[in-house]
GROMACS .gro file of N, CA and C in nm:
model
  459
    1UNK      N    1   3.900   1.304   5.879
    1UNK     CA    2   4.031   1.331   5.935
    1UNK      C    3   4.133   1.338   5.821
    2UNK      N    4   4.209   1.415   5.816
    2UNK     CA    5   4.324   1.456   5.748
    2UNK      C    6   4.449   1.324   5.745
    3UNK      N    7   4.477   1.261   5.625
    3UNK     CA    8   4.571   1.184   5.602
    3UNK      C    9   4.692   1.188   5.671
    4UNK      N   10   4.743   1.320   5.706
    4UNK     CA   11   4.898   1.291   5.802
    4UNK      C   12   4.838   1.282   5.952
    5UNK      N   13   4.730   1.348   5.950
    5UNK     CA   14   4.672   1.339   6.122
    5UNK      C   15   4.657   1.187   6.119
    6UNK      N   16   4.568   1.109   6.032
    6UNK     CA   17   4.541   0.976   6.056
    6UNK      C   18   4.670   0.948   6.080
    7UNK      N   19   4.804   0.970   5.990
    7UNK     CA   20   4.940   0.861   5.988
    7UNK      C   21   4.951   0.920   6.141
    8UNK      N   22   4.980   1.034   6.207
    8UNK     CA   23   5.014   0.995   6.296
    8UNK      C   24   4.952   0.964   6.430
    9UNK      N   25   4.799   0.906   6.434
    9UNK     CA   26   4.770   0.828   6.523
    9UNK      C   27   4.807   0.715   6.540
   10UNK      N   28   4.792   0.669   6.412
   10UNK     CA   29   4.837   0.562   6.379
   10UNK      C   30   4.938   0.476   6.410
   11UNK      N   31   5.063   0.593   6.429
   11UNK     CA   32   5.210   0.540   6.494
   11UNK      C   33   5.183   0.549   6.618
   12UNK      N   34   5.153   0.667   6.669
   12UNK     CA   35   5.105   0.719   6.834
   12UNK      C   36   5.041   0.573   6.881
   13UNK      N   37   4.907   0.496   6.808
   13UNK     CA   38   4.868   0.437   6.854
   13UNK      C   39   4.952   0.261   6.873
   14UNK      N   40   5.065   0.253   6.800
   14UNK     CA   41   5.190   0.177   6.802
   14UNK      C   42   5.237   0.177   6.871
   15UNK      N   43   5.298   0.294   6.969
   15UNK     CA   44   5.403   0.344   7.013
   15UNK      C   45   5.532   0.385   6.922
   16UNK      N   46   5.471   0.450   6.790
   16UNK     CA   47   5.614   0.491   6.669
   16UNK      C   48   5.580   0.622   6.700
   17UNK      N   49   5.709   0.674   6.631
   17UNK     CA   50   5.753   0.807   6.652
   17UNK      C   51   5.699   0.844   6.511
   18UNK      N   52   5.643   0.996   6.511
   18UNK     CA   53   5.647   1.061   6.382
   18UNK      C   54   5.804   1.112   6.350
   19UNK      N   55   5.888   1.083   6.308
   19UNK     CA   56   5.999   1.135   6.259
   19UNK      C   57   6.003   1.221   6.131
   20UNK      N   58   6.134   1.312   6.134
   20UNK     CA   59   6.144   1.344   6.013
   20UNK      C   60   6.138   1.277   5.899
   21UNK      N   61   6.233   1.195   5.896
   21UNK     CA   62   6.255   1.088   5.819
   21UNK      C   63   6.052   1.003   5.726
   22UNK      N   64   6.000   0.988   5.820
   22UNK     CA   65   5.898   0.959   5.738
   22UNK      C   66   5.815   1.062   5.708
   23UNK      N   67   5.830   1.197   5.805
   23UNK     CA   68   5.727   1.330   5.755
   23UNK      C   69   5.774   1.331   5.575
   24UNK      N   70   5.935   1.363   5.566
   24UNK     CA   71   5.964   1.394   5.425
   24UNK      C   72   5.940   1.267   5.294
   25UNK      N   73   5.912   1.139   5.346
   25UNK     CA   74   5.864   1.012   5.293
   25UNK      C   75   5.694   1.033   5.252
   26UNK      N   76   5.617   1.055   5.400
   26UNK     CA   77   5.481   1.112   5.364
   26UNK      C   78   5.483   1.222   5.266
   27UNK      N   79   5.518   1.332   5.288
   27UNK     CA   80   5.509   1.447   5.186
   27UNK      C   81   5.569   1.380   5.030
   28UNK      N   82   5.643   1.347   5.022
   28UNK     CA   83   5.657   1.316   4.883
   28UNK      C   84   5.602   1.219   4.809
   29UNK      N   85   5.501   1.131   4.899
   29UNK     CA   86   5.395   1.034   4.841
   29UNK      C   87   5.307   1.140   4.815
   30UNK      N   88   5.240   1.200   4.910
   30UNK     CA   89   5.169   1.300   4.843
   30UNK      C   90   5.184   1.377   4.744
   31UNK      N   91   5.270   1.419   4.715
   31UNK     CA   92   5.321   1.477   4.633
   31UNK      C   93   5.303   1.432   4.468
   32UNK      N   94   5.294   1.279   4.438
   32UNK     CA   95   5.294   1.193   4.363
   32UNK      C   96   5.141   1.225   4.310
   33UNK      N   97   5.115   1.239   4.163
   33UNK     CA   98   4.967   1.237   4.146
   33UNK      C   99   4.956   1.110   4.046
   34UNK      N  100   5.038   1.008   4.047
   34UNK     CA  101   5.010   0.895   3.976
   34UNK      C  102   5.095   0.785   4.061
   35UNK      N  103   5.071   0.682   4.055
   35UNK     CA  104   5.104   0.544   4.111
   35UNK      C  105   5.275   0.548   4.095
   36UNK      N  106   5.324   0.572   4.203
   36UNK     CA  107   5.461   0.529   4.183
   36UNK      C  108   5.551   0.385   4.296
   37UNK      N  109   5.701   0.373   4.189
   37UNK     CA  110   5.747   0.281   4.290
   37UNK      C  111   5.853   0.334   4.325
   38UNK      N  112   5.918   0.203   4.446
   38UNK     CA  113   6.024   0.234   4.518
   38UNK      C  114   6.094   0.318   4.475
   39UNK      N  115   6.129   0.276   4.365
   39UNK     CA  116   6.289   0.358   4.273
   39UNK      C  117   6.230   0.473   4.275
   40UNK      N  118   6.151   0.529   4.220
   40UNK     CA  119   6.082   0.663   4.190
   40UNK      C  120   6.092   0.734   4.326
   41UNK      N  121   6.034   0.690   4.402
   41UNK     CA  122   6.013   0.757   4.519
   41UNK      C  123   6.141   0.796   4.590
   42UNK      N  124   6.254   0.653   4.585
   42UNK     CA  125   6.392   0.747   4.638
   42UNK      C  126   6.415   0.842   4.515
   43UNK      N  127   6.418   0.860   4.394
   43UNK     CA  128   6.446   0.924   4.298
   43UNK      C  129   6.386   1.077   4.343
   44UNK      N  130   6.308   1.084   4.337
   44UNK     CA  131   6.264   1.205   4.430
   44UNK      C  132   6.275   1.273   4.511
   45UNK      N  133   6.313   1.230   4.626
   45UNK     CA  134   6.422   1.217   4.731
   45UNK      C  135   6.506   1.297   4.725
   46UNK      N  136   6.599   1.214   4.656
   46UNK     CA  137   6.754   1.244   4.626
   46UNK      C  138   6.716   1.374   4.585
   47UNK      N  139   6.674   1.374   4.448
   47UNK     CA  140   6.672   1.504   4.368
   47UNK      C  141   6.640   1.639   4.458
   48UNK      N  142   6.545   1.586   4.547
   48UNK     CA  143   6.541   1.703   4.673
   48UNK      C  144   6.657   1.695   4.793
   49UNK      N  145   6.745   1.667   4.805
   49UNK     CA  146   6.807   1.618   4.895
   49UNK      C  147   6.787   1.586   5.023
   50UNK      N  148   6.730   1.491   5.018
   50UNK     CA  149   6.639   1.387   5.046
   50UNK      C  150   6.747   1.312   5.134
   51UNK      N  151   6.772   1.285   5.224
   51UNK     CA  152   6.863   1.154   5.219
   51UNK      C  153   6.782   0.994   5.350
   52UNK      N  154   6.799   0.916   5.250
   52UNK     CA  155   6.664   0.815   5.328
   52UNK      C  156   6.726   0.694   5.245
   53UNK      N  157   6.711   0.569   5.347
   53UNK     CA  158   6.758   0.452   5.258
   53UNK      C  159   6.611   0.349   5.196
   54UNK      N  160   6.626   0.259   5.126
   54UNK     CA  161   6.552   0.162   5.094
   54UNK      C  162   6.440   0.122   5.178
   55UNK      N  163   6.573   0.077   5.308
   55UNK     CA  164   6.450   0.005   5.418
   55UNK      C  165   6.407   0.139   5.480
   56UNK      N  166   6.426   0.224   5.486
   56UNK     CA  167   6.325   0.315   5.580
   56UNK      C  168   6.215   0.349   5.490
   57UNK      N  169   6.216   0.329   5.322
   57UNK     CA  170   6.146   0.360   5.263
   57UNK      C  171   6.025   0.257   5.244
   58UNK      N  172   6.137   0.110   5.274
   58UNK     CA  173   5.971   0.045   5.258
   58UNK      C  174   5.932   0.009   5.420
   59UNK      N  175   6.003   0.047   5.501
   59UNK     CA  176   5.902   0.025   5.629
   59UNK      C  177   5.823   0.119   5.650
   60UNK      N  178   5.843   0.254   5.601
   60UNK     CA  179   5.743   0.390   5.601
   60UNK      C  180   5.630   0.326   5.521
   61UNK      N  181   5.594   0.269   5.380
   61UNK     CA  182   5.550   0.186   5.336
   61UNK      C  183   5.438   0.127   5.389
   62UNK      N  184   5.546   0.025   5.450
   62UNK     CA  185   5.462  -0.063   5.491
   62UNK      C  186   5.339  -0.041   5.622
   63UNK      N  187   5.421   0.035   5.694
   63UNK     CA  188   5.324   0.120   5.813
   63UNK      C  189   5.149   0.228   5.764
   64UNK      N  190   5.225   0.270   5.633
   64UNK     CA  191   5.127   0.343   5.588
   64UNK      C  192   5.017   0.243   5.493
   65UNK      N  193   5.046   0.121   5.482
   65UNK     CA  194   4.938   0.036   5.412
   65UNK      C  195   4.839  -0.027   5.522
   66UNK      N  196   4.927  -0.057   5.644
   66UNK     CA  197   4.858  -0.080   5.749
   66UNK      C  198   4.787   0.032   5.857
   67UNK      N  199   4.837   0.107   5.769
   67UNK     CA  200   4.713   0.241   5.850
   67UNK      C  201   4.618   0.250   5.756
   68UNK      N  202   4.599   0.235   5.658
   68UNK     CA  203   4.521   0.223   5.559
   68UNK      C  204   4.520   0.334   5.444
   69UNK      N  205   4.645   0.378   5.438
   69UNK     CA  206   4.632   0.488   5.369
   69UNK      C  207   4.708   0.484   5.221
   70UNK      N  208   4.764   0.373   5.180
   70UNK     CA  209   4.850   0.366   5.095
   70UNK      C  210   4.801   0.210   5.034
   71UNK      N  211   4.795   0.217   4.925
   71UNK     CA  212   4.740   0.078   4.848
   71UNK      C  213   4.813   0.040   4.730
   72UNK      N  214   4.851  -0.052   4.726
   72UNK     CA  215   4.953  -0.179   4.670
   72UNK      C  216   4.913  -0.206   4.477
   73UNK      N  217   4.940  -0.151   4.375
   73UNK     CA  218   4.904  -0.184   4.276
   73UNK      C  219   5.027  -0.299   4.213
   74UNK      N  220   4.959  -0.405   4.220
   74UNK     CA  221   5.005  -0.541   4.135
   74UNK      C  222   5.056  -0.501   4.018
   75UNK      N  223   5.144  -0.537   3.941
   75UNK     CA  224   5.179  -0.525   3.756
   75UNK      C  225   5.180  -0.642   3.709
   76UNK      N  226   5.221  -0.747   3.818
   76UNK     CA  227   5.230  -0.872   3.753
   76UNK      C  228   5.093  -0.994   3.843
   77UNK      N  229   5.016  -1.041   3.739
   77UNK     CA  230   4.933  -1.138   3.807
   77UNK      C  231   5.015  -1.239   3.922
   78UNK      N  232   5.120  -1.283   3.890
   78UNK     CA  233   5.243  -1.386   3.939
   78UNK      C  234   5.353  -1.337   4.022
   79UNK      N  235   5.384  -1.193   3.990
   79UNK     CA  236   5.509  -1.137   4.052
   79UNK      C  237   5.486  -1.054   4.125
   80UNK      N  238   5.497  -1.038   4.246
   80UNK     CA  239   5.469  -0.937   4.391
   80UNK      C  240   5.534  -0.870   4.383
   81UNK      N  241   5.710  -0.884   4.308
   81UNK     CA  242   5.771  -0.771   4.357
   81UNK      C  243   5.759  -0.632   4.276
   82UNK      N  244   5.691  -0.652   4.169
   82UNK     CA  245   5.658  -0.511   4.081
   82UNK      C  246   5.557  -0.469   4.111
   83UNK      N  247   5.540  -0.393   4.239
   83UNK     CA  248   5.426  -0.304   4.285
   83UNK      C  249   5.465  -0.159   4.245
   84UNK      N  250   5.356  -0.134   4.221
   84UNK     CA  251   5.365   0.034   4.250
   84UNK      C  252   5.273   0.056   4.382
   85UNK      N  253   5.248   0.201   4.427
   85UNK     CA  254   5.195   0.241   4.501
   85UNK      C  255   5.128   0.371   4.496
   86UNK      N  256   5.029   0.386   4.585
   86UNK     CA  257   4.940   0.498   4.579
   86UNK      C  258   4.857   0.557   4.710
   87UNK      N  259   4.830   0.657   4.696
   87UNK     CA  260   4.738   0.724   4.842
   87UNK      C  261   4.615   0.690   4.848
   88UNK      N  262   4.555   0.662   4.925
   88UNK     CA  263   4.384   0.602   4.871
   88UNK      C  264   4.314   0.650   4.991
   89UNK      N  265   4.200   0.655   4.961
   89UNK     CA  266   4.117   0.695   5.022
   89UNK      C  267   3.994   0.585   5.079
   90UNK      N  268   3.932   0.576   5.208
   90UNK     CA  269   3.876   0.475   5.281
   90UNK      C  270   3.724   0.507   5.155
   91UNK      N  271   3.675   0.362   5.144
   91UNK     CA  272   3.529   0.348   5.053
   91UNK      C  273   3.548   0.406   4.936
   92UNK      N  274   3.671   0.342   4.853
   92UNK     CA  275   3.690   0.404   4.724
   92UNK      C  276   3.771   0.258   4.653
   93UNK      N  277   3.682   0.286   4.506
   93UNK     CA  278   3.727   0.148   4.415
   93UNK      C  279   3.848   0.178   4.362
   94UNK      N  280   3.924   0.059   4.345
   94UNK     CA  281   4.024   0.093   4.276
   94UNK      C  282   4.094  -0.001   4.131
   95UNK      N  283   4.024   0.031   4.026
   95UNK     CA  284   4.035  -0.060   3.905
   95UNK      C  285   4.153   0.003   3.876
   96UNK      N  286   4.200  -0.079   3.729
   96UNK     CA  287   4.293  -0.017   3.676
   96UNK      C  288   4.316  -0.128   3.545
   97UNK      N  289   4.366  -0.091   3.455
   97UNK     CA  290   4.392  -0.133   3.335
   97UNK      C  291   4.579  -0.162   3.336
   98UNK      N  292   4.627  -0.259   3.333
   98UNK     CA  293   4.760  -0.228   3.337
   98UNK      C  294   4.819  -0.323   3.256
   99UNK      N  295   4.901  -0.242   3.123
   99UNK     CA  296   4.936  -0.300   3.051
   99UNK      C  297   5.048  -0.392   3.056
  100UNK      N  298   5.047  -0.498   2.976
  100UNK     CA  299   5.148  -0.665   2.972
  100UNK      C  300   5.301  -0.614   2.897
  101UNK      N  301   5.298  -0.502   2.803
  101UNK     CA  302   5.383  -0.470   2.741
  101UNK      C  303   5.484  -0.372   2.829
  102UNK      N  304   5.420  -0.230   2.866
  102UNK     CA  305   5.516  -0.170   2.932
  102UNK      C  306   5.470  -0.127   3.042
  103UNK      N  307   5.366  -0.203   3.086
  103UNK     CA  308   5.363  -0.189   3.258
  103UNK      C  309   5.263  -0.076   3.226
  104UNK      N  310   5.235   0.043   3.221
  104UNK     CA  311   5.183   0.138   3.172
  104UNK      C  312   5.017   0.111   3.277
  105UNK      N  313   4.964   0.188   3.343
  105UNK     CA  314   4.877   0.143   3.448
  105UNK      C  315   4.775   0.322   3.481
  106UNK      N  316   4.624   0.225   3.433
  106UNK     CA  317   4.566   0.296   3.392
  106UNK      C  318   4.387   0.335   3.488
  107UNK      N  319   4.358   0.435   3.593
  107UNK     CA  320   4.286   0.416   3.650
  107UNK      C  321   4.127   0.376   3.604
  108UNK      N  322   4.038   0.335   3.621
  108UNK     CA  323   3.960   0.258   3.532
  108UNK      C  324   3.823   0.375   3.612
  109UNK      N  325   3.729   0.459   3.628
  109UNK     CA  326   3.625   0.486   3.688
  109UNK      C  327   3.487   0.456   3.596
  110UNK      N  328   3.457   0.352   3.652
  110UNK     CA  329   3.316   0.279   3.607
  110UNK      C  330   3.217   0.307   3.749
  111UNK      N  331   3.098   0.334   3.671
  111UNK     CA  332   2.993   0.333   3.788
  111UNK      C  333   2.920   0.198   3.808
  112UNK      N  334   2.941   0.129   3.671
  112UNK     CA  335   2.838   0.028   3.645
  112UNK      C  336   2.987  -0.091   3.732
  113UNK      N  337   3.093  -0.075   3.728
  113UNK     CA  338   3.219  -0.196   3.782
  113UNK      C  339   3.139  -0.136   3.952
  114UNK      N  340   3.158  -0.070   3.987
  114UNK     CA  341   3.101  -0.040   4.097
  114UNK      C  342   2.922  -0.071   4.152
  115UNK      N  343   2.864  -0.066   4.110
  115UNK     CA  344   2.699  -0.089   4.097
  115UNK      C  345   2.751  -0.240   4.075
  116UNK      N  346   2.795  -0.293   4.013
  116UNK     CA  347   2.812  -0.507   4.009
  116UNK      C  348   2.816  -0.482   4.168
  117UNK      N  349   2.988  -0.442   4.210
  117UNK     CA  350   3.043  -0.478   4.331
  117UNK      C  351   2.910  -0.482   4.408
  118UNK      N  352   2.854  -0.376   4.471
  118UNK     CA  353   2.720  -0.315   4.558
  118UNK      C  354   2.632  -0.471   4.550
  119UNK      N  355   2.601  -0.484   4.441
  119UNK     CA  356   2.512  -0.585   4.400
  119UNK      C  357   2.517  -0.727   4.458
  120UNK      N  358   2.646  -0.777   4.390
  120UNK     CA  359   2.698  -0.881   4.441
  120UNK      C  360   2.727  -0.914   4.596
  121UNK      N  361   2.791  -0.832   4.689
  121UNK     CA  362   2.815  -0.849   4.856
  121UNK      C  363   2.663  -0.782   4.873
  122UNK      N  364   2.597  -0.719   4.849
  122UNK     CA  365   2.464  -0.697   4.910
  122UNK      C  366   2.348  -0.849   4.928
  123UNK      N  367   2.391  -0.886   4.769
  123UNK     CA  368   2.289  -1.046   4.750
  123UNK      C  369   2.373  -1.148   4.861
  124UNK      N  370   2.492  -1.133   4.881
  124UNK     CA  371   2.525  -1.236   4.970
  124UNK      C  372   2.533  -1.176   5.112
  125UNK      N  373   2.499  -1.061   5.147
  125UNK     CA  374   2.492  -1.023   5.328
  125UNK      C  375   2.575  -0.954   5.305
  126UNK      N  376   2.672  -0.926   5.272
  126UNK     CA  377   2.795  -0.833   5.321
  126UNK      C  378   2.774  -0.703   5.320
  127UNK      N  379   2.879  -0.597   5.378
  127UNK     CA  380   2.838  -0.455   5.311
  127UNK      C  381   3.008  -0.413   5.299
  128UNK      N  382   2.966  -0.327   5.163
  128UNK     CA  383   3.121  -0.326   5.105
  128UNK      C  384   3.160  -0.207   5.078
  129UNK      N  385   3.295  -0.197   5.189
  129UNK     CA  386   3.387  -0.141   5.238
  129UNK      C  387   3.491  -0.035   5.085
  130UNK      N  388   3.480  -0.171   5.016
  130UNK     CA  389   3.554  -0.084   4.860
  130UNK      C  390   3.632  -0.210   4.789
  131UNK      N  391   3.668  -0.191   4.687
  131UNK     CA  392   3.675  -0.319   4.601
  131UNK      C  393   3.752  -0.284   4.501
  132UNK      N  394   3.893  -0.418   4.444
  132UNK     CA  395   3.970  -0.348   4.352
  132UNK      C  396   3.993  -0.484   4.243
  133UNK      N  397   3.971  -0.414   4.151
  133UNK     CA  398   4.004  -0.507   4.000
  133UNK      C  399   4.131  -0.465   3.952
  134UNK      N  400   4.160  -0.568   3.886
  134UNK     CA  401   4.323  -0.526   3.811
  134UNK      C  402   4.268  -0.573   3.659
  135UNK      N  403   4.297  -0.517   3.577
  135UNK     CA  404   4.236  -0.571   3.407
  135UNK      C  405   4.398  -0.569   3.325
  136UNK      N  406   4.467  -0.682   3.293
  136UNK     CA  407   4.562  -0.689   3.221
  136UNK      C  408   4.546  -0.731   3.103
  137UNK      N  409   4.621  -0.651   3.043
  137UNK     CA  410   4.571  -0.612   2.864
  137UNK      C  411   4.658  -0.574   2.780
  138UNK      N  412   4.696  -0.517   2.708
  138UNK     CA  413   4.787  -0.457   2.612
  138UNK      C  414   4.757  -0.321   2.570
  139UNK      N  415   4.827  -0.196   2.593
  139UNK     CA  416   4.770  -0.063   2.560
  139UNK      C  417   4.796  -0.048   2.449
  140UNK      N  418   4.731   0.076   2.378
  140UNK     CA  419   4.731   0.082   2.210
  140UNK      C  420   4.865   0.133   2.132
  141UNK      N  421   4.911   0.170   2.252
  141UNK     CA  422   5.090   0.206   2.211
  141UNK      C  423   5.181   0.070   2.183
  142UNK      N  424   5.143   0.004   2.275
  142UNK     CA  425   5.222  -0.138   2.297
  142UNK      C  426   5.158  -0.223   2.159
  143UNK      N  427   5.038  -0.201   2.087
  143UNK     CA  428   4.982  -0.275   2.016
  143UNK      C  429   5.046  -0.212   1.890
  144UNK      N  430   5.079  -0.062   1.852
  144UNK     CA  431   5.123  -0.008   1.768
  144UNK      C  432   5.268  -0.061   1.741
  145UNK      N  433   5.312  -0.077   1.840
  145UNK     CA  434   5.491  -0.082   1.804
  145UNK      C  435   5.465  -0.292   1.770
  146UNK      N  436   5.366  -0.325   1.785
  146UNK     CA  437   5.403  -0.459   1.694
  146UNK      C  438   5.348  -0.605   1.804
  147UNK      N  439   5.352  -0.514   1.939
  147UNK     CA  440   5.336  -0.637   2.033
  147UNK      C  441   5.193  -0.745   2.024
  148UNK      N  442   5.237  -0.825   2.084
  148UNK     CA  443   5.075  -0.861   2.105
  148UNK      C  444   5.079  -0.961   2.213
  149UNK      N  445   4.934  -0.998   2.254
  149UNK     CA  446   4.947  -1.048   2.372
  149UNK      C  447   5.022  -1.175   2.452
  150UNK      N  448   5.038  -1.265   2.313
  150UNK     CA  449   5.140  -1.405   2.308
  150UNK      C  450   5.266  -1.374   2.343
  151UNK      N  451   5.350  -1.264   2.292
  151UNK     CA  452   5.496  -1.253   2.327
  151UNK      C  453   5.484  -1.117   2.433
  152UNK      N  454   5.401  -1.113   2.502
  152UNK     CA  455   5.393  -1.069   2.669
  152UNK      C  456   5.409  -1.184   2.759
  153UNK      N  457   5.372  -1.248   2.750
  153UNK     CA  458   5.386  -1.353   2.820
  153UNK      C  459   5.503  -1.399   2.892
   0.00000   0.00000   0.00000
């Protein structure tokens, strides 16, 4: 099934309305071919004349994580509120490398990070749905200009 067909069963099956307001919210996530956040996304917006506030942006958001179509990338091990976000797809891993210096967030495709996962919930009974690592590190740009991992912190 097609990603806006899923979003709007999804509401249908709520009792939410497909509105404009989140059709032009959906389309411009799509639109996105790398992990973005809030700011970005009204930034986008606007520039299209767009007009949509904060909260409609993160309750569109939030509806679309609970339909399952939109997935939450962490920046900070400790801090929730620096998410980015992304479109995802059902039975799909989602690693990522994301750097301590400038945030900088990097998709990771391992067969063998994947073949562990399989391994591991198979030896204990489970069967697995999809699985996400976060690897925080320092990128080689951030290492060039002088940083290092002590004064990330």
């Amino acid at each position: 099934m097609e990603a806006l067909e899923q979003f709007k069963q999804f509401l249908d099956g709520r009792g939410l309305k497909y509105t404009r307001e989140r059709e032009k919210i959906f389309q411009a996530i799509v639109a996105f071919e790398k992990p973005f956040d809030v700011d970005g996304l009204l930034f986008y917006l606007k520039q299209r004349e767009i007009k949509t506030s904060k909260a409609t942006i993160y309750r569109t958001l939030q509806l679309l994580q609970e339909s399952g179509l939109l997935r939450t990338i962490s920046l900070s091990p400790t801090d929730h509120r620096t998410n980015l976000y992304s479109l995802c797809g059902k039975y799909r891993a989602y690693d990522h490398l994301i750097c301590t210096g400038c945030g900088k967030v990097t998709d990771v495709e391992k067969k063998q990070i994947c073949d562990s996962c399989r391994t591991i919930t198979q030896d204990r009974g489970y069967q697995l749905e999809s699985h996400s690592l976060r690897i925080f590190a320092l990128c080689p740009e951030c290492q060039k200009k002088g940083l290092t991992v002590e004064n990330c912190r």
